Structure formats: C-alpha cells, structure tokens
XYZ file of C-alpha atoms in Angstrom:
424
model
C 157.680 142.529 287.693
C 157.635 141.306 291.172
C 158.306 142.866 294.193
C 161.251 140.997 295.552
C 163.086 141.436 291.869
C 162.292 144.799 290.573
C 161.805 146.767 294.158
C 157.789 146.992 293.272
C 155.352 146.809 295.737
C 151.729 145.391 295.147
C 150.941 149.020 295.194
C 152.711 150.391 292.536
C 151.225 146.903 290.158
C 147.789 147.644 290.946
C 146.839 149.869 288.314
C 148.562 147.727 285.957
C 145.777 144.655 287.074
C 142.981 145.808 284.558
C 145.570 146.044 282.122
C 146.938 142.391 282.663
C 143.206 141.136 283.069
C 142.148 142.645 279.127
C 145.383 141.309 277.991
C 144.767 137.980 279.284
C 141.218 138.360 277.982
C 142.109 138.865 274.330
C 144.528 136.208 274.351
C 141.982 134.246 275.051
C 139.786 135.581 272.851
C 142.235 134.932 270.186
C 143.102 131.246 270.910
C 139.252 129.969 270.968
C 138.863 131.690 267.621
C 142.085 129.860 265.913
C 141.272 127.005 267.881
C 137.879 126.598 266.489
C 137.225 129.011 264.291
C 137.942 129.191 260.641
C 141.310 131.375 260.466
C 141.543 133.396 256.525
C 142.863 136.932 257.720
C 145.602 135.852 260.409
C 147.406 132.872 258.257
C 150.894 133.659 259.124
C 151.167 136.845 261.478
C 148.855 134.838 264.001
C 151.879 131.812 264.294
C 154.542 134.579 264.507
C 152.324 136.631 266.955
C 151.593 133.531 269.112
C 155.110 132.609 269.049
C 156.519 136.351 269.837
C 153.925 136.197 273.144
C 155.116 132.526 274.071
C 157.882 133.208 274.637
C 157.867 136.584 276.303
C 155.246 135.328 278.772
C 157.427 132.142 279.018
C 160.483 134.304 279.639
C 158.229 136.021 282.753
C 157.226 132.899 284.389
C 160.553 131.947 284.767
C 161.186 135.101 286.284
C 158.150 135.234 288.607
C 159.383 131.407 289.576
C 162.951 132.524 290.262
C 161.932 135.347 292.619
C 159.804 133.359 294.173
C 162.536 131.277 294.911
C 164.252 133.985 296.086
C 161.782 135.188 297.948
C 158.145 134.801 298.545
C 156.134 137.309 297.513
C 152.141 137.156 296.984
C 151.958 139.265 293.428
C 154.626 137.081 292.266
C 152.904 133.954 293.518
C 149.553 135.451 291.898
C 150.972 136.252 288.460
C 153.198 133.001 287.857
C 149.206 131.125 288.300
C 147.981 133.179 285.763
C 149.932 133.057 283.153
C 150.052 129.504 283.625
C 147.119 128.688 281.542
C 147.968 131.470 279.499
C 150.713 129.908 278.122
C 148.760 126.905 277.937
C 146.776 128.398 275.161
C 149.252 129.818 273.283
C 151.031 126.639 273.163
C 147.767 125.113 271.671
C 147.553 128.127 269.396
C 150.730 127.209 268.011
C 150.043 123.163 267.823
C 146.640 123.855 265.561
C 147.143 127.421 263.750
C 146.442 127.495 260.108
C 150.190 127.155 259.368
C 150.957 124.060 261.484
C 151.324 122.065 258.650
C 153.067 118.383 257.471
C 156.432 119.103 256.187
C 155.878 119.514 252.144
C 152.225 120.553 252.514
C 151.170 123.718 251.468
C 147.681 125.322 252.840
C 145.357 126.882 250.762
C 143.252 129.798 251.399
C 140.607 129.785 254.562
C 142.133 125.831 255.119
C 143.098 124.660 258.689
C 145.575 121.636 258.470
C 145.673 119.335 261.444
C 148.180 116.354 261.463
C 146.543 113.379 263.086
C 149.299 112.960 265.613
C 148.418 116.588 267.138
C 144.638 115.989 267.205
C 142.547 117.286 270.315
C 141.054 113.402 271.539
C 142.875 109.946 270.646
C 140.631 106.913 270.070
C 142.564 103.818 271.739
C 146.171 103.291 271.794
C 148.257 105.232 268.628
C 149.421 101.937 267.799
C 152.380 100.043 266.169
C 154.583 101.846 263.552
C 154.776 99.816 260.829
C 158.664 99.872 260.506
C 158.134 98.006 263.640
C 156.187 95.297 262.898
C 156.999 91.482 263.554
C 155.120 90.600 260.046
C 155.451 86.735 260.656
C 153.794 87.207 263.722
C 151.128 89.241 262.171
C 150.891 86.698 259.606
C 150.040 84.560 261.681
C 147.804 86.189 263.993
C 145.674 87.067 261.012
C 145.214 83.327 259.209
C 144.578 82.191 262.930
C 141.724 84.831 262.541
C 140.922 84.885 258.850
C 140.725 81.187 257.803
C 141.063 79.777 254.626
C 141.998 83.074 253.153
C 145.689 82.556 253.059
C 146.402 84.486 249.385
C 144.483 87.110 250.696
C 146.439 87.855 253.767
C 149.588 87.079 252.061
C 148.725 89.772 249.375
C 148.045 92.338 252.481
C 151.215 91.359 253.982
C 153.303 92.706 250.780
C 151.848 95.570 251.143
C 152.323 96.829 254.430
C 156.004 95.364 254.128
C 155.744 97.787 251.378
C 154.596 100.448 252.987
C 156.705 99.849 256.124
C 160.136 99.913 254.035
C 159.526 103.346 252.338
C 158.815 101.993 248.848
C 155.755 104.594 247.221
C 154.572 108.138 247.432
C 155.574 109.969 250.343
C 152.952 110.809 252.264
C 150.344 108.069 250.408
C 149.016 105.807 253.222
C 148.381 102.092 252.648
C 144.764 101.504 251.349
C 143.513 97.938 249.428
C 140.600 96.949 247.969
C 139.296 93.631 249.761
C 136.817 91.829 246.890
C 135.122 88.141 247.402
C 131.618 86.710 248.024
C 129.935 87.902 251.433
C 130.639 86.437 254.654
C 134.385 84.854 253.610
C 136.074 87.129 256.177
C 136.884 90.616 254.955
C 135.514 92.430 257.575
C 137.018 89.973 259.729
C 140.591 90.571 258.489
C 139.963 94.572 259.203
C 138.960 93.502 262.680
C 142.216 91.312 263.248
C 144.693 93.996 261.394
C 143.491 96.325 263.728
C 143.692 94.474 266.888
C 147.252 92.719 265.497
C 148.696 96.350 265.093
C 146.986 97.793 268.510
C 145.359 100.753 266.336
C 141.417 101.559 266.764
C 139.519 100.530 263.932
C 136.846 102.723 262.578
C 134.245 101.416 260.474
C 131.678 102.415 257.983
C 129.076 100.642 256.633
C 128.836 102.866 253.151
C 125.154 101.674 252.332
C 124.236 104.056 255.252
C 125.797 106.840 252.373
C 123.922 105.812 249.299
C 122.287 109.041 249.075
C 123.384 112.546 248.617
C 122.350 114.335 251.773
C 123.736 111.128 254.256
C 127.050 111.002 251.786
C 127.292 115.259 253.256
C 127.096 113.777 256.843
C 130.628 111.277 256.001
C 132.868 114.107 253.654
C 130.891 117.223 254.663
C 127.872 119.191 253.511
C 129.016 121.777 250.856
C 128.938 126.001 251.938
C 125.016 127.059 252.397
C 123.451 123.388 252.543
C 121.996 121.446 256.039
C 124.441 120.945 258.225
C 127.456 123.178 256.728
C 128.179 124.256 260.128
C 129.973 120.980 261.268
C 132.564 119.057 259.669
C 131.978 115.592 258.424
C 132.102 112.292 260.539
C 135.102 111.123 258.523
C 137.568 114.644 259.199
C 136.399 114.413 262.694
C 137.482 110.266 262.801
C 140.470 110.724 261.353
C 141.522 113.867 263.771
C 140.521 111.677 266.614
C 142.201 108.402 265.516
C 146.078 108.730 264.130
C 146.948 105.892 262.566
C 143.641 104.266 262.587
C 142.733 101.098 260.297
C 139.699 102.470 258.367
C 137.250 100.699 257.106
C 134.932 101.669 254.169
C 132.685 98.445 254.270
C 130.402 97.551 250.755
C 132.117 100.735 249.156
C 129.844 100.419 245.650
C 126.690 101.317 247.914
C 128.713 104.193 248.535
C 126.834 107.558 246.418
C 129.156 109.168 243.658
C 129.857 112.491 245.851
C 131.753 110.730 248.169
C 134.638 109.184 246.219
C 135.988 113.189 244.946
C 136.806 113.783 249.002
C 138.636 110.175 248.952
C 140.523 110.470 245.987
C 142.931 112.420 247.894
C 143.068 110.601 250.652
C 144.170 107.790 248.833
C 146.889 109.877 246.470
C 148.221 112.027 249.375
C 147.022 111.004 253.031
C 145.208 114.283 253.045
C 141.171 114.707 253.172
C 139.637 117.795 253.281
C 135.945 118.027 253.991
C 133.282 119.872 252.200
C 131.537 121.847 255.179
C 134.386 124.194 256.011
C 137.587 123.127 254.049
C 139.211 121.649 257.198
C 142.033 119.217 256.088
C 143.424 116.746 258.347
C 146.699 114.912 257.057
C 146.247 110.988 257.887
C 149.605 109.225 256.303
C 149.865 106.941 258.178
C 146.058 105.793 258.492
C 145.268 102.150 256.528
C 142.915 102.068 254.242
C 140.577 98.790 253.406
C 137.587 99.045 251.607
C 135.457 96.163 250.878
C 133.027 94.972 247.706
C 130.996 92.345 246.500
C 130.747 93.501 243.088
C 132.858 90.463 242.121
C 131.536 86.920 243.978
C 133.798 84.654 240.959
C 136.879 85.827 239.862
C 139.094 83.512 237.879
C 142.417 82.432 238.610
C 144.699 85.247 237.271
C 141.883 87.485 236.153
C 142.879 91.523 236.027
C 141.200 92.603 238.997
C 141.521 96.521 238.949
C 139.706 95.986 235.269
C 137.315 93.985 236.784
C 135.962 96.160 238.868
C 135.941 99.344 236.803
C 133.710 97.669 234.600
C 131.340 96.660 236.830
C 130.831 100.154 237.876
C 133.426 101.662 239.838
C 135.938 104.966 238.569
C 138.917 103.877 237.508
C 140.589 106.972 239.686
C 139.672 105.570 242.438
C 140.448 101.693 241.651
C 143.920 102.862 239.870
C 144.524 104.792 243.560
C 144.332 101.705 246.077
C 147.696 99.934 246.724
C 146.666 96.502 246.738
C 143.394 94.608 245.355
C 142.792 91.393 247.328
C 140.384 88.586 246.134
C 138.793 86.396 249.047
C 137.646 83.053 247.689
C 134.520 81.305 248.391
C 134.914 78.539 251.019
C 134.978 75.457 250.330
C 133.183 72.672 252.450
C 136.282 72.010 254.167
C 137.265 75.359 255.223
C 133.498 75.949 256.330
C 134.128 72.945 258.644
C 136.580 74.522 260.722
C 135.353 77.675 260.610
C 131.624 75.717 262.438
C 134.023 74.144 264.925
C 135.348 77.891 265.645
C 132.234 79.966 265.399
C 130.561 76.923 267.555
C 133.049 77.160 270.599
C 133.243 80.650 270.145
C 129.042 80.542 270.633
C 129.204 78.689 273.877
C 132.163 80.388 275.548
C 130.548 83.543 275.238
C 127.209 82.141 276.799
C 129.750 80.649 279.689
C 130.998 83.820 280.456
C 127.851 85.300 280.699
C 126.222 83.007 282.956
C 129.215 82.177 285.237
C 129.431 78.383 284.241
C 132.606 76.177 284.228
C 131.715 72.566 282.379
C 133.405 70.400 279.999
C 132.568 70.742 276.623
C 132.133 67.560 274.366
C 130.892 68.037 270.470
C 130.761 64.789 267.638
C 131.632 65.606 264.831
C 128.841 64.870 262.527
C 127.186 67.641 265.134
C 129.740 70.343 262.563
C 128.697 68.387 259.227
C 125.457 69.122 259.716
C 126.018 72.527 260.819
C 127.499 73.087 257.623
C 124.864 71.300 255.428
C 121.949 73.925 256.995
C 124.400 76.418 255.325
C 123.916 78.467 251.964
C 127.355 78.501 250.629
C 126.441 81.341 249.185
C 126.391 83.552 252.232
C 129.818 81.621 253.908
C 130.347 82.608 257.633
C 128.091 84.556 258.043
C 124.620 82.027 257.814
C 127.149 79.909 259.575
C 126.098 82.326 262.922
C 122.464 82.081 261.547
C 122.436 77.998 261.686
C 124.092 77.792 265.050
C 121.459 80.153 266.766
C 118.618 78.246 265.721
C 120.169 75.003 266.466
C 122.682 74.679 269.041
C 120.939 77.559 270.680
C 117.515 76.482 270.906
C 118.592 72.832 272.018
C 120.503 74.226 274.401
C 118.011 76.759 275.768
C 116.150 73.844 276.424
C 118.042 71.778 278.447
C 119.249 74.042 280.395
C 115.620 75.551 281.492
C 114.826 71.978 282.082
C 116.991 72.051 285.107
C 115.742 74.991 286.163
C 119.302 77.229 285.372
C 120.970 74.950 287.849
C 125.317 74.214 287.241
C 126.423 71.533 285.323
C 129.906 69.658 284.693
C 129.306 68.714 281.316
C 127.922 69.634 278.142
C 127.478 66.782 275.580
C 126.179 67.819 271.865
C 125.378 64.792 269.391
C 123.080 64.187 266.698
C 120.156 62.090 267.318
C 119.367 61.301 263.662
C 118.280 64.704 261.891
C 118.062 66.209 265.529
C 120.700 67.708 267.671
C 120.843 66.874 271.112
C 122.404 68.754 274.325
C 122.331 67.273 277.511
C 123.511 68.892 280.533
C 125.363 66.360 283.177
C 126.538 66.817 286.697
C-alpha cells in the first residue's frame, strides 16, 4: 500500500483516494448509527463486520508504520493518520454494538445492552469492589456518621459482606429498604456508604415522580408519548455511574408505573427503559431506597409484611436484600447529634469567612437546643433550631464589631436566652 513497501508511487494511489475517502465515510456512517442509533436489522453481522474491518485496517496500520520505519514516505505517513481514528470507531463499534452483552445475558429484539463498566462518561471515581472492602473500617466510618443507628448499620453491613462473598443471585446487585421516622439518618447513611466506598452517589427524591408523565422522565416515556425520543434519567445515570450507590429517597411517593422498570433491576441488575428499550446491566450498583410508611415498628415485628400492607407490592418488597428499621432518637442520642450538627454549623461559617478562633460551648447551650426540638422530625428540626438560634445570636455579635477578627467565641445561656460573645 505504500510506496516504499509495494513499489507504488503516490501516482499510481491517486485514483484509489475517492475510493478510500467513501470508504472511510460509510464507516463512519455506520458507527454513529450503532453508536446512537437503535440497531434491529444488523444484530449480529454488524459485530462480525466491525470485527472483520478491525482487524484488516489494524493489520494495515501496522504495515503503513513499519514502512515508515523503513522508510519515509508521505502517502504512507498520510494513510497511517487516517485510519487512525478509523479504527478508533470501530473499536467503539465493537465496545457498544447490540451484541456486546454481560456474559449469560441474552438481548432481545431492537434492545441495545450496555454494561456500566463500558459506558461513554464516568461520574466520580468507579470505586471500591466490594470483595475489597475493610468492613470494620466501614463500620466504623458509618456509626461515626450515622449516630445512634447502630442495628441499622450493622444490618447493612451483613449484607454487603453478603454480597461481597458471592452468596445470592448472580448478577442481583445489593439493594435494602431503609424504614424509620424522618430525619433519624437514612439519607445520611446513603451519603456516608457512598463516600466510605469512593462510589458517586446518585439520588432521587421520588415525590418529584408521583405522577405519570414525571414517573416517564425517571424509567422512560413509552413508544409515541412526550418525550419518547430520549431515554430516561435513570438508564442514562446508571450508564454514566458503574457501581454507583443509588438512592430512591421516600420511594411510596413514588407513582405505580415506576416500580415494573425496577423490578428487574432489583431481580437481575438489568433496567431497561421504556422510551427505546435500551438496557443497561448495573450488577454491581447498590440499591437503598428509603420510606416513612412505618415511624413505630416493634421490637421483632415482620417488616417486609409491614410494609406490604401499608401499601407497597409485595414484588417489589419480597425483591430488596435487606429491610433496615432506623429508630427514633432518643433524647440522648439527639444530644450528641446538637453537639455535632452545632460544630459542624460554625466550622462551615469559619471557612467561609476566613476566621481562626477558639470555640467554647456550655452545655446546657445543647439541652436547650434539643428542647426547641420536635422529636418527631429528629435531625432534621435539629438544623431548623440551630439557624434561628445560634445563628441569629451570632449574626449579631459579630455585626456589632463591624465583621472585625476575633480569638474567641463563647456561647452560654443567659436564662431562656443564648448568648455569643466575640473576644479578642
């Protein structure tokens, strides 16, 4: 193919340059189409095809490269460029065609099946296998996080030891159903699993899907409805994120049509959206979905029953790996978890202003904290009570001195009142 191989001159290739420059255009034709498109006809000849034309065009760039080593020669040095990215798309042809599938998995008709770990953008890092996993130290990263809560992240521990030693379905990643009173920490426990295992966490809040036509935008609009013509948030999520800790937050706000797409994520770690059939394989994704259907539950109590009869389908409770109760906090546990939320409050309003001061906080300062507190809502008024207490004394004193630095920062009580005084 090259002059200083073959005995060609650029002469004698010239008429085969329109030639080259169609072939190179229907390759490329032919990659954006199985790339994006929605392959039915091509199925298996395309894979054979692409792999018959990978390698021939591999086999002449080594060629091109060795005579060019040889010898320099400027058609040689021309051709080896383009077929450069020309075997760059057949390579990505092969990676996503219709019949790049997980071992075991069979495509149906019109599908495309795209294993997370091939998918076109990664969110974050890929993560921590979970055969490698230090669990005591993830224990213990998450009740540092998660307080109180310690039968709860024991319960999730089981399971991803579970899941981590190969006992279950092939093939079935690890999902659990995280139940308990609001504001006792399960979003907080997705949050620190996430960050423990270095995987991105994607979240949804499901009452944003409590109706038919925003459920389509999560699992897909069906063939001829409003926004057919792209796949649903959850297919692309999943293709962009392998081994991503997902998140379905409040899942019985979620609207009936979205639990069919789920059921098989659950069963086989493969979802396939509505809009056009894609199917993305997501085994080793994890799974939490949180409720408050159940704000009580009893010592012992049968949880999985529990919740089917107060409203959601036993196919989908019987599918989850693990159900995990949180327990409301008690006044001790909301103590510590003032004293954390508190410091947390003020470092982060250090950092943003550039201050360095010694912090000093009584006690009773946290008691009251907590008595300002609805039980009922846990943590989360906790954030509520601290804004309009700590932060508005605060905001005081320090406009008082005209946003000039301090050394200290001294929070007491001053009967019912609290008090922050800023020292030098």
């Amino acid at each position: 193919m090259a002059a200083t191989l073959f005995g060609l001159t650029e002469k004698d290739l010239k008429p085969f340059s329109p030639l080259m420059a169609l072939l190179a255009l229907a390759y490329g034709l032919a990659w954006s189409y199985l790339r994006f498109g929605r392959p039915r006809f091509f199925k298996t000849g395309a894979r054979v095809f692409a792999a018959i034309a990978f390698a021939f065009f591999a086999l002449a760039e080594a060629v091109l490269l060795l005579s060019l080593f040889m010898r320099w020669d400027t058609v040689a040095f021309a051709l080896a460029l383009g077929f450069l990215p020309l075997l760059g798309a057949l390579w990505t042809t092969l990676q996503v065609s219709p019949v790049n599938q997980v071992p075991g998995q069979t495509a149906l008709a019109g599908e495309r099946v795209v294993p997370v770990s091939q998918g076109r953008v990664h969110l974050g890092r890929s993560g921590v296998s979970l055969e490698g996993v230090d669990f005591a130290e993830l224990s213990r990263k998450l009740r540092e996080r998660v307080i109180g809560q310690e039968e709860a992240v024991d319960a999730l521990i089981r399971g991803l030891k579970r899941k981590a030693a190969g006992f279950g379905r092939k093939g079935k990643p690890f999902s659990a159903m995280l139940l308990g009173p609001t504001g006792t920490g399960k979003t907080e426990l997705a949050k620190a699993l996430a960050e423990s295992l270095g995987r991105p966490l994607v979240r949804y809040d499901m009452n944003a899907f409590g109706q038919e036509h925003t459920a389509a935008l999560l699992v897909g609009s069906p063939p001829g409805y409003v926004g057919s013509d792209k796949p649903g948030r959850l297919y692309e999520d999943l293709l962009r994120a392998p081994e991503a800790v997902v998140l379905f937050d409040e899942m019985e706000k979620a609207h009936p049509f979205v639990l069919d797409p789920l059921l098989q994520l659950l069963d086989e770690g493969r979802f396939q959206e509505l809009s056009q059939g894609l199917v993305v394989q997501a085994s080793d994704a994890v799974l939490l979905f949180t409720t408050n259907l159940l704000t009580e539950v009893p010592e012992g109590a049968d949880l999985r029953g529990l919740l089917v009869a107060r409203g959601l389908r036993p196919e989908f409770v019987n599918r989850v790996d693990e159900v995990v109760a949180f327990r409301p906090f008690t006044r001790e546990v909301l103590l510590e978890v003032a004293r954390r939320h508190l410091l947390g409050y003020l470092e982060g309003w250090k950092r943003a202003r550039g201050l360095a001061f010694r912090l000093e906080v009584d006690e009773a300062v946290l008691h009251r904290l907590v008595s300002l507190c609805d039980l009922r809502f846990g943590a989360r008024d906790l954030q509520r009570v601290i804004e309009g207490t700590v932060g508005d004394a605060l905001a005081d004193a320090y406009l008082r001195r005209g946003g000039r630095k301090f050394s200290r920062l001294r929070i007491y009580l001053d009967g019912d009142n609290l008090v922050a005084v800023l020292e030098d």
